[in-house]
Short mmCIF file of C-alpha atoms in Angstrom, two decimals:
data_model
loop_
_atom_site.label_atom_id
_atom_site.label_comp_id
_atom_site.label_asym_id
_atom_site.label_seq_id
_atom_site.Cartn_x
_atom_site.Cartn_y
_atom_site.Cartn_z
CA MET A 12 -58.79 -79.23 91.94
CA VAL A 13 -60.75 -76.10 91.06
CA TYR A 14 -61.26 -75.31 94.68
CA ARG A 15 -57.48 -75.56 95.34
CA SER A 16 -56.62 -73.37 92.47
CA THR A 17 -59.12 -70.65 93.78
CA ASN A 18 -57.67 -70.81 97.27
CA MET A 19 -54.08 -70.48 95.82
CA GLN A 20 -55.21 -67.31 93.79
CA LEU A 21 -56.85 -65.93 96.83
CA ASN A 22 -53.76 -66.58 99.04
CA LEU A 23 -51.39 -64.82 96.58
CA LYS A 24 -53.79 -61.76 96.50
CA LEU A 25 -53.83 -61.74 100.22
CA ILE A 26 -49.97 -61.82 100.35
CA GLY A 27 -49.79 -59.04 97.86
CA ALA A 28 -52.26 -57.00 99.92
CA ALA A 29 -50.27 -57.57 103.06
CA PHE A 30 -47.21 -56.39 101.37
CA TRP A 31 -48.80 -53.20 100.14
CA PHE A 32 -50.40 -52.64 103.48
CA LEU A 33 -47.17 -52.81 105.50
CA LEU A 34 -45.41 -50.60 102.85
CA LEU A 35 -48.12 -47.93 102.89
CA MET A 36 -48.67 -47.88 106.68
CA GLY A 37 -45.11 -47.49 107.45
CA PRO A 38 -43.21 -44.18 108.17
CA GLY A 39 -44.02 -42.70 104.79
CA ALA A 40 -47.76 -42.71 105.53
CA ALA A 41 -47.35 -41.25 108.94
CA PHE A 42 -45.17 -38.45 107.45
CA ALA A 43 -47.89 -37.70 104.84
CA GLU A 44 -50.52 -37.57 107.59
CA GLU A 45 -48.37 -35.15 109.59
CA HIS A 46 -47.93 -32.78 106.73
CA GLU A 47 -51.38 -33.03 105.26
CA GLY A 48 -52.72 -29.60 106.16
CA GLU A 49 -49.56 -27.61 105.27
CA HIS A 50 -50.50 -26.89 101.79
CA VAL A 51 -52.28 -23.97 99.78
CA LYS A 52 -55.90 -23.64 100.74
CA LEU A 53 -58.33 -21.29 99.03
CA VAL A 54 -61.06 -19.78 101.07
CA PRO A 55 -64.62 -19.74 99.38
CA ASP A 56 -66.12 -16.16 99.39
CA GLN A 57 -69.68 -15.71 98.50
CA ALA A 58 -69.27 -11.82 98.34
CA LEU A 59 -66.35 -12.27 95.73
CA SER A 60 -67.57 -12.04 92.12
CA LEU A 61 -65.70 -13.64 89.15
CA GLY A 62 -65.61 -10.21 87.62
CA GLU A 63 -63.62 -8.79 90.62
CA VAL A 64 -61.15 -11.69 90.33
CA ILE A 65 -60.59 -10.90 86.64
CA ASP A 66 -60.01 -7.23 87.52
CA ARG A 67 -57.56 -8.09 90.05
CA ALA A 68 -55.67 -10.42 87.81
CA ALA A 69 -55.55 -7.92 85.08
CA GLU A 70 -53.83 -5.36 87.53
CA LEU A 71 -51.19 -8.00 87.97
CA ALA A 72 -50.77 -9.03 84.17
CA PRO A 73 -47.29 -8.34 82.79
CA ASP A 74 -48.87 -6.84 79.65
CA ARG A 75 -50.28 -3.96 81.69
CA PHE A 76 -47.15 -2.16 81.16
CA MET A 77 -47.71 -2.19 77.35
CA VAL A 78 -51.00 -0.55 77.86
CA ASP A 79 -49.50 2.61 79.47
CA ALA A 80 -46.72 2.63 76.86
CA ARG A 81 -49.28 2.51 73.90
CA ASN A 82 -51.32 5.36 75.56
CA LYS A 83 -48.32 7.47 75.82
CA THR A 84 -47.49 6.84 72.28
CA GLY A 85 -51.04 8.05 71.20
CA LYS A 86 -50.71 11.29 73.33
CA ALA A 87 -47.17 11.95 71.84
CA TYR A 88 -48.65 11.68 68.35
CA GLY A 89 -51.39 14.03 69.31
CA ARG A 90 -49.02 16.62 70.64
CA LYS A 91 -47.04 16.60 67.40
CA ALA A 92 -50.37 16.91 65.41
CA SER A 93 -51.33 19.90 67.53
CA SER A 94 -48.08 21.67 66.94
CA PHE A 95 -48.21 24.78 64.78
CA PHE A 96 -44.99 23.66 62.93
CA ALA A 97 -44.07 20.35 61.32
CA GLY A 98 -40.90 20.19 63.28
CA ALA A 99 -38.88 22.09 65.92
CA PRO A 100 -37.93 25.64 64.86
CA GLU A 101 -34.32 26.43 64.86
CA ILE A 102 -32.39 29.62 65.75
CA SER A 103 -28.96 30.28 64.41
CA VAL A 104 -26.46 33.13 64.97
CA HIS A 105 -23.54 33.87 62.63
CA HIS A 106 -20.72 36.39 63.17
CA GLN A 107 -17.91 37.21 60.78
CA ASN A 108 -14.93 39.65 60.95
CA ASP A 109 -11.48 40.11 59.51
CA PHE A 110 -9.61 40.68 62.76
CA LEU A 111 -7.27 37.89 62.23
CA ILE A 112 -6.48 38.40 58.48
CA SER A 113 -6.80 41.78 56.74
CA ASP A 114 -8.09 43.70 59.83
CA GLN A 115 -9.92 46.44 57.65
CA GLY A 116 -12.92 46.58 60.10
CA LEU A 117 -15.20 44.07 58.44
CA ARG A 118 -17.90 43.21 60.85
CA GLU A 119 -21.04 41.25 60.23
CA TRP A 120 -23.75 39.74 62.53
CA GLU A 121 -26.57 37.64 61.44
CA GLY A 122 -29.50 35.95 63.28
CA ARG A 123 -31.93 33.48 61.64
CA LEU A 124 -35.07 31.64 62.55
CA ASP A 125 -36.00 28.54 60.61
CA LEU A 126 -39.76 27.43 60.81
CA PRO A 127 -40.46 23.97 59.31
CA ILE A 128 -44.03 24.05 57.77
CA TRP A 129 -46.71 21.36 57.17
CA MET A 130 -47.19 20.04 53.77
CA PRO A 131 -50.83 20.00 52.62
CA GLY A 132 -52.71 17.06 54.25
CA GLU A 133 -49.72 16.16 56.50
CA LYS A 134 -51.12 17.73 59.68
CA ARG A 135 -54.46 15.95 59.20
CA ALA A 136 -52.72 12.72 58.51
CA TRP A 137 -50.91 13.01 61.92
CA LYS A 138 -54.04 13.77 63.67
CA ASP A 139 -55.60 10.68 62.19
CA ARG A 140 -52.49 8.76 63.26
CA ALA A 141 -52.83 10.04 66.89
CA ARG A 142 -56.55 9.00 66.96
CA ALA A 143 -55.77 5.59 65.64
CA ALA A 144 -52.94 5.09 68.14
CA GLY A 145 -55.50 6.09 71.08
CA SER A 146 -58.08 3.49 69.62
CA GLU A 147 -55.33 0.86 69.26
CA ALA A 148 -54.33 1.20 72.87
CA ASP A 149 -57.95 0.96 74.12
CA ALA A 150 -58.42 -2.19 72.05
CA PHE A 151 -55.16 -3.56 73.30
CA ARG A 152 -56.43 -3.13 76.93
CA ASN A 153 -59.84 -4.81 76.20
CA GLN A 154 -57.96 -7.66 74.55
CA LEU A 155 -55.73 -7.92 77.62
CA VAL A 156 -58.70 -8.04 79.99
CA TRP A 157 -60.45 -10.60 77.71
CA ALA A 158 -57.41 -12.82 77.64
CA VAL A 159 -57.15 -12.63 81.50
CA ALA A 160 -60.85 -13.61 81.76
CA GLY A 161 -60.20 -16.68 79.75
CA GLU A 162 -57.41 -17.69 82.05
CA VAL A 163 -59.29 -16.90 85.24
CA ARG A 164 -62.24 -18.97 83.94
CA ASP A 165 -60.06 -22.05 83.25
CA LEU A 166 -58.33 -21.57 86.58
CA VAL A 167 -61.43 -21.46 88.78
CA TRP A 168 -62.93 -24.44 87.09
CA GLN A 169 -59.69 -26.38 87.35
CA VAL A 170 -59.79 -25.64 91.06
CA LYS A 171 -63.53 -26.87 91.29
CA LEU A 172 -62.39 -30.03 89.34
CA ALA A 173 -59.74 -30.68 91.68
CA GLU A 174 -61.97 -30.07 94.66
CA ALA A 175 -64.61 -32.54 93.31
CA SER A 176 -61.83 -35.22 92.82
CA LEU A 177 -60.62 -34.60 96.35
CA ASP A 178 -64.10 -34.94 97.73
CA GLU A 179 -64.67 -38.18 95.77
CA SER A 180 -61.27 -39.56 97.20
CA ARG A 181 -62.43 -38.53 100.66
CA ALA A 182 -65.69 -40.28 100.29
CA ALA A 183 -64.06 -43.36 98.94
CA LEU A 184 -61.61 -43.34 101.89
CA GLU A 185 -64.44 -42.98 104.44
CA THR A 186 -66.25 -45.88 102.87
CA ALA A 187 -63.00 -48.01 102.84
CA GLU A 188 -62.60 -47.21 106.65
CA LYS A 189 -66.22 -48.22 107.31
CA LEU A 190 -65.61 -51.49 105.30
CA LEU A 191 -62.60 -52.35 107.25
CA ASP A 192 -64.36 -51.90 110.57
CA ASP A 193 -67.27 -53.91 109.37
CA VAL A 194 -64.99 -56.69 108.09
CA GLU A 195 -63.21 -56.83 111.43
CA LYS A 196 -66.48 -57.11 113.31
CA ARG A 197 -67.64 -59.99 111.08
CA ILE A 198 -64.37 -61.75 111.50
CA ARG A 199 -64.62 -61.41 115.24
CA ALA A 200 -68.28 -62.83 115.00
CA GLY A 201 -66.88 -65.61 112.89
CA ASP A 202 -68.78 -64.71 109.67
CA LEU A 203 -65.72 -64.06 107.52
CA PRO A 204 -62.14 -65.74 107.48
CA LYS A 205 -59.37 -64.01 109.18
CA ASN A 206 -57.33 -63.39 105.96
CA THR A 207 -60.25 -61.33 104.57
CA VAL A 208 -59.10 -58.44 106.48
CA LEU A 209 -56.08 -58.15 104.33
CA LEU A 210 -58.23 -57.25 101.35
CA ALA A 211 -60.02 -54.63 103.28
CA ARG A 212 -56.76 -53.17 104.44
CA GLN A 213 -55.47 -53.19 100.83
CA GLU A 214 -58.56 -51.26 99.70
CA LEU A 215 -57.94 -48.62 102.48
CA ALA A 216 -54.36 -48.28 101.49
CA GLY A 217 -55.28 -47.73 97.91
CA ARG A 218 -57.70 -45.05 98.87
CA ARG A 219 -55.12 -43.37 100.91
CA ILE A 220 -52.81 -43.32 97.85
CA ALA A 221 -55.71 -41.82 95.77
CA ILE A 222 -56.35 -39.13 98.31
CA LYS A 223 -52.74 -38.06 98.28
CA GLY A 224 -52.86 -37.61 94.63
CA ALA A 225 -56.08 -35.67 94.78
CA GLU A 226 -54.66 -33.35 97.36
CA ARG A 227 -51.56 -32.78 95.19
CA ASP A 228 -53.74 -31.83 92.15
CA TYR A 229 -55.70 -29.46 94.36
CA VAL A 230 -52.65 -27.85 95.70
CA ASP A 231 -51.27 -27.47 92.19
CA SER A 232 -54.52 -25.90 90.91
CA ALA A 233 -54.98 -23.66 94.00
CA MET A 234 -51.37 -22.42 93.68
CA MET A 235 -51.72 -21.58 90.02
CA TYR A 236 -54.96 -19.53 90.85
CA LYS A 237 -53.33 -17.74 93.66
CA THR A 238 -50.28 -16.92 91.62
CA TYR A 239 -52.18 -15.63 88.71
CA THR A 240 -54.80 -13.61 90.65
CA GLY A 241 -52.90 -12.68 93.89
CA LEU A 242 -55.87 -13.84 95.95
CA ASP A 243 -56.26 -16.60 98.47
CA ARG A 244 -60.06 -16.38 98.17
CA ILE A 245 -62.23 -17.90 95.42
CA PRO A 246 -65.82 -17.06 94.47
CA THR A 247 -68.35 -19.66 95.22
CA ASN A 248 -70.74 -18.80 92.60
CA ILE A 249 -69.02 -19.10 89.16
CA ALA A 250 -71.56 -20.88 87.13
CA GLU A 251 -72.56 -18.99 83.88
CA GLN A 252 -75.60 -19.12 81.60
CA ARG A 253 -75.13 -19.52 77.93
CA GLN A 254 -75.28 -16.32 76.24
CA GLU A 255 -75.59 -15.09 72.56
CA VAL A 256 -74.46 -11.91 70.89
CA GLU A 257 -75.45 -10.20 67.61
CA ASP A 258 -71.97 -10.20 66.09
CA ASP A 259 -69.78 -13.24 66.69
CA TYR A 260 -66.84 -11.49 65.33
CA ALA A 261 -67.18 -8.31 67.49
CA VAL A 262 -64.68 -9.82 70.14
CA PRO A 263 -61.63 -8.34 71.44
CA PRO A 264 -58.95 -10.27 69.53
CA VAL A 265 -60.63 -9.25 66.17
CA ILE A 266 -61.37 -5.75 67.22
CA TYR A 267 -57.87 -5.37 68.31
CA ALA A 268 -56.38 -6.74 64.96
CA ARG A 269 -58.72 -4.21 63.15
CA ARG A 270 -57.54 -1.31 65.35
CA GLN A 271 -53.91 -2.30 64.55
CA MET A 272 -54.71 -2.30 60.72
CA ASP A 273 -56.27 1.18 61.16
CA TYR A 274 -53.28 2.35 63.00
CA TYR A 275 -50.75 1.17 60.39
CA GLN A 276 -52.88 2.53 57.76
CA ALA A 277 -52.76 5.95 59.41
CA GLU A 278 -49.06 5.53 59.64
CA TYR A 279 -48.71 4.88 56.10
CA ASP A 280 -50.79 7.86 55.16
CA SER A 281 -48.81 10.14 57.40
CA GLU A 282 -45.56 8.87 55.68
CA ARG A 283 -47.02 9.41 52.15
CA ALA A 284 -48.12 12.96 53.17
CA SER A 285 -44.58 13.69 54.58
CA TRP A 286 -41.41 14.57 52.74
CA SER A 287 -37.97 13.50 53.66
CA SER A 288 -37.56 16.81 55.38
CA SER A 289 -40.06 19.55 55.76
CA PRO A 290 -40.07 22.88 53.87
CA THR A 291 -38.67 25.71 55.87
CA ILE A 292 -39.44 29.33 56.08
CA THR A 293 -36.36 31.47 57.23
CA VAL A 294 -36.73 34.87 58.77
CA GLY A 295 -33.38 36.68 59.52
CA VAL A 296 -31.89 39.99 60.62
CA LYS A 297 -28.35 41.14 59.69
CA ARG A 298 -25.93 44.02 60.73
CA GLU A 299 -22.82 44.54 58.60
CA ARG A 300 -20.02 47.01 58.22
CA GLY A 301 -17.55 47.06 55.40
CA GLY A 302 -14.70 48.91 57.24
CA TYR A 303 -13.64 50.99 60.11
CA ASP A 304 -14.84 54.24 58.35
CA ASP A 305 -18.23 52.67 56.97
CA ARG A 306 -21.60 52.97 58.71
CA SER A 307 -23.29 49.85 59.91
CA ILE A 308 -26.25 48.58 57.72
CA ASP A 309 -29.17 46.75 59.24
CA SER A 310 -31.36 44.37 57.09
CA VAL A 311 -34.07 41.76 57.18
CA SER A 312 -34.23 38.62 55.15
CA PHE A 313 -36.89 36.16 54.35
CA GLY A 314 -36.26 32.76 52.59
CA LEU A 315 -37.84 29.51 51.72
CA THR A 316 -35.97 26.11 51.70
CA VAL A 317 -37.64 23.18 49.62
CA PRO A 318 -36.01 19.90 49.62
CA LEU A 319 -35.38 18.10 46.29
CA GLY A 320 -35.48 14.46 45.46
CA SER A 321 -37.81 13.96 48.49
CA ALA A 322 -39.69 10.95 46.95
CA THR A 323 -36.41 8.96 46.57
CA HIS A 324 -35.23 9.68 50.21
CA SER A 325 -38.91 8.99 51.65
CA ALA A 326 -39.17 5.75 49.81
CA PRO A 327 -37.46 3.50 52.50
CA ARG A 328 -39.78 4.90 55.33
CA ARG A 329 -42.90 4.59 53.15
CA ALA A 330 -41.93 1.07 52.17
CA GLU A 331 -41.52 0.00 55.81
CA ALA A 332 -44.86 1.56 56.63
CA ALA A 333 -46.52 -0.41 53.70
CA GLU A 334 -44.87 -3.65 55.02
CA LYS A 335 -46.32 -2.97 58.55
CA LEU A 336 -49.76 -2.35 56.92
CA ALA A 337 -49.74 -5.61 55.00
CA ASN A 338 -48.70 -7.50 58.11
CA ALA A 339 -51.58 -5.99 60.10
CA GLU A 340 -54.00 -7.01 57.31
CA ARG A 341 -52.59 -10.42 57.54
CA GLU A 342 -53.09 -10.57 61.26
CA LEU A 343 -56.69 -9.35 60.91
CA ALA A 344 -57.35 -12.24 58.42
CA MET A 345 -55.70 -14.76 60.76
CA ALA A 346 -57.84 -13.40 63.75
CA MET A 347 -60.95 -13.69 61.85
CA ARG A 348 -60.16 -17.23 60.82
CA GLU A 349 -59.05 -18.25 64.38
CA GLN A 350 -62.36 -16.77 65.69
CA LYS A 351 -64.42 -18.88 63.34
CA LEU A 352 -62.57 -22.02 64.34
CA ALA A 353 -62.97 -21.04 67.99
CA LEU A 354 -66.60 -20.55 67.51
CA HIS A 355 -67.03 -24.06 66.00
CA GLU A 356 -65.02 -25.64 68.60
CA ALA A 357 -66.71 -24.11 71.53
CA GLU A 358 -70.22 -24.92 70.21
CA HIS A 359 -69.25 -28.46 69.25
CA GLU A 360 -67.38 -29.06 72.61
CA LEU A 361 -70.61 -27.86 74.66
CA GLU A 362 -72.86 -29.91 72.39
CA VAL A 363 -70.86 -33.05 73.00
CA CYS A 364 -70.44 -32.41 76.65
CA LEU A 365 -74.28 -32.10 77.20
CA ILE A 366 -74.72 -35.43 75.34
CA GLN A 367 -72.02 -37.15 77.51
CA GLN A 368 -73.61 -35.71 80.54
CA GLU A 369 -76.89 -37.61 79.90
CA ILE A 370 -74.94 -40.82 79.32
CA THR A 371 -72.90 -40.34 82.54
CA ASP A 372 -76.27 -39.66 84.46
CA GLU A 373 -77.75 -43.02 83.34
CA HIS A 374 -74.33 -44.80 83.97
CA PHE A 375 -74.20 -43.38 87.44
CA ARG A 376 -77.78 -44.48 88.23
CA MET A 377 -76.98 -48.01 87.14
CA ALA A 378 -73.74 -48.04 89.13
CA SER A 379 -75.44 -46.95 92.33
CA GLU A 380 -78.09 -49.67 91.97
CA ASN A 381 -75.45 -52.24 91.16
CA LEU A 382 -73.52 -51.14 94.46
CA ARG A 383 -76.71 -51.32 96.51
CA LEU A 384 -77.36 -54.79 95.32
CA ALA A 385 -73.75 -55.91 95.85
CA GLU A 386 -73.67 -54.50 99.38
CA ARG A 387 -76.94 -56.38 100.15
CA ALA A 388 -75.48 -59.60 98.77
CA PHE A 389 -72.26 -59.26 100.87
CA GLU A 390 -74.21 -58.59 103.98
CA LEU A 391 -76.38 -61.79 103.35
CA GLY A 392 -73.18 -63.75 102.59
CA GLU A 393 -74.22 -64.42 99.02
CA SER A 394 -70.93 -62.80 97.55
CA ASP A 395 -67.43 -62.41 98.89
CA LEU A 396 -65.35 -59.30 99.53
CA MET A 397 -63.54 -59.31 96.10
CA ASP A 398 -67.00 -58.97 94.38
CA LEU A 399 -67.93 -56.12 96.64
CA LEU A 400 -64.68 -54.38 96.09
CA ARG A 401 -65.00 -54.76 92.31
CA VAL A 402 -68.43 -53.30 92.22
CA ARG A 403 -67.50 -50.45 94.67
CA GLU A 404 -64.49 -49.49 92.47
CA GLN A 405 -66.88 -49.34 89.38
CA TYR A 406 -69.14 -47.17 91.30
CA PHE A 407 -66.48 -44.70 92.41
CA GLN A 408 -65.28 -44.43 88.90
CA SER A 409 -68.75 -43.83 87.69
CA SER A 410 -69.27 -41.30 90.55
CA GLY A 411 -66.03 -39.46 89.62
CA VAL A 412 -66.82 -39.30 85.89
CA HIS A 413 -70.42 -38.17 86.72
CA SER A 414 -69.20 -35.36 89.01
CA ARG A 415 -66.38 -34.19 86.57
CA GLN A 416 -68.79 -34.33 83.65
CA LYS A 417 -71.10 -31.83 85.15
CA LEU A 418 -68.22 -29.46 85.92
CA GLN A 419 -66.79 -29.91 82.44
CA CYS A 420 -70.10 -28.91 80.98
CA SER A 421 -70.05 -25.72 83.14
CA LEU A 422 -66.60 -25.08 82.00
CA GLY A 423 -67.84 -25.54 78.42
CA VAL A 424 -70.47 -22.81 78.93
CA ALA A 425 -67.78 -20.51 80.27
CA ARG A 426 -65.48 -21.09 77.35
CA TYR A 427 -68.58 -20.54 74.96
CA ASN A 428 -69.11 -17.20 76.57
CA GLN A 429 -65.52 -16.46 76.35
CA THR A 430 -65.50 -17.16 72.68
CA LYS A 431 -68.43 -14.95 72.19
CA GLY A 432 -66.52 -12.01 73.85
CA ILE A 433 -68.84 -12.00 77.05
CA LEU A 434 -67.06 -11.26 80.33
CA PRO A 435 -68.52 -12.19 83.72
CA GLN A 436 -69.75 -9.43 86.10
#
């Protein structure tokens, strides 16, 4: 009774295997084989460094336009601070006569030059603002390159992970093809029942499914890399060594937040040193004649214009500058907190990854030995094909985890260095 139940289960499995085999070996599989090589392919380049890839990606980064804009802002502030006057001088000309009314010969011409002057400390405040704007622009560029480096690091390792998965799938497919060939030979020799070939073909079909999924993942990761960097080449040597720095908070995001705060502090100081409008020195010349019989009189005038109630009218600008400064202080505090969390996460991730790698090494050694024994038992007829396939599946799963774990630890080292602000050369 037990023997009949076992045979029935085996027959059901074989029927299912036959169904999947016919489905997978139909036109769809042929179409997939035909279009297998028409996808994105990255060319390994030993001469290409990871630093060169980062530089190339930074040149394509959309934020690069902001770098130029911020540099221009700093230069514009510098030109204003270098100006002799606090604003643009103005020239005005006035003429007055009584031709249309009394017509007594009144004639009057007047020319005036208005020169806005700096308030005490205002010019120095604008120079500080220009320097702060330049430093903020440099920090923004460094932060941009740092962010691009993080993306490139992740992308290249994602490609490596996809390549490893694809290699594992190809190895499994090759093993399944050899197994099918061996099973067919043993069936012809009478060592195995004929229906055993369906299990071997099912295994082969499953491996073909897996390799298509691995190819898809590789194409996706390669396309992301190519789009982000603009390159169809990828460096072969991307492994990094764990590095340390003296100051864990001297990283581009924190430095940029600090430079932003310095910039808004300088902006606030310049607003405090400025009035609602600048005092103006006026120099004028005037020619006037009272009537037709009078002589023309030429004169020179000097004047000083001082705005009143300046504090009231400057208050909105100063309040806006104070709000920007407070927001910059908040951004700096957040950047410091995020860096602290990022440091902990990077250190903990790498520590756990190395522990997991030791475990996966041992697991893979046991899986390899178990597969060796299972293959030997199958050759001697001590076990059936189902037992071998089960052990082989465990081996490939362990092998895949083992390969990915090594790459994940290498990625963990890269992320650790990224968190420390270290860029690859």
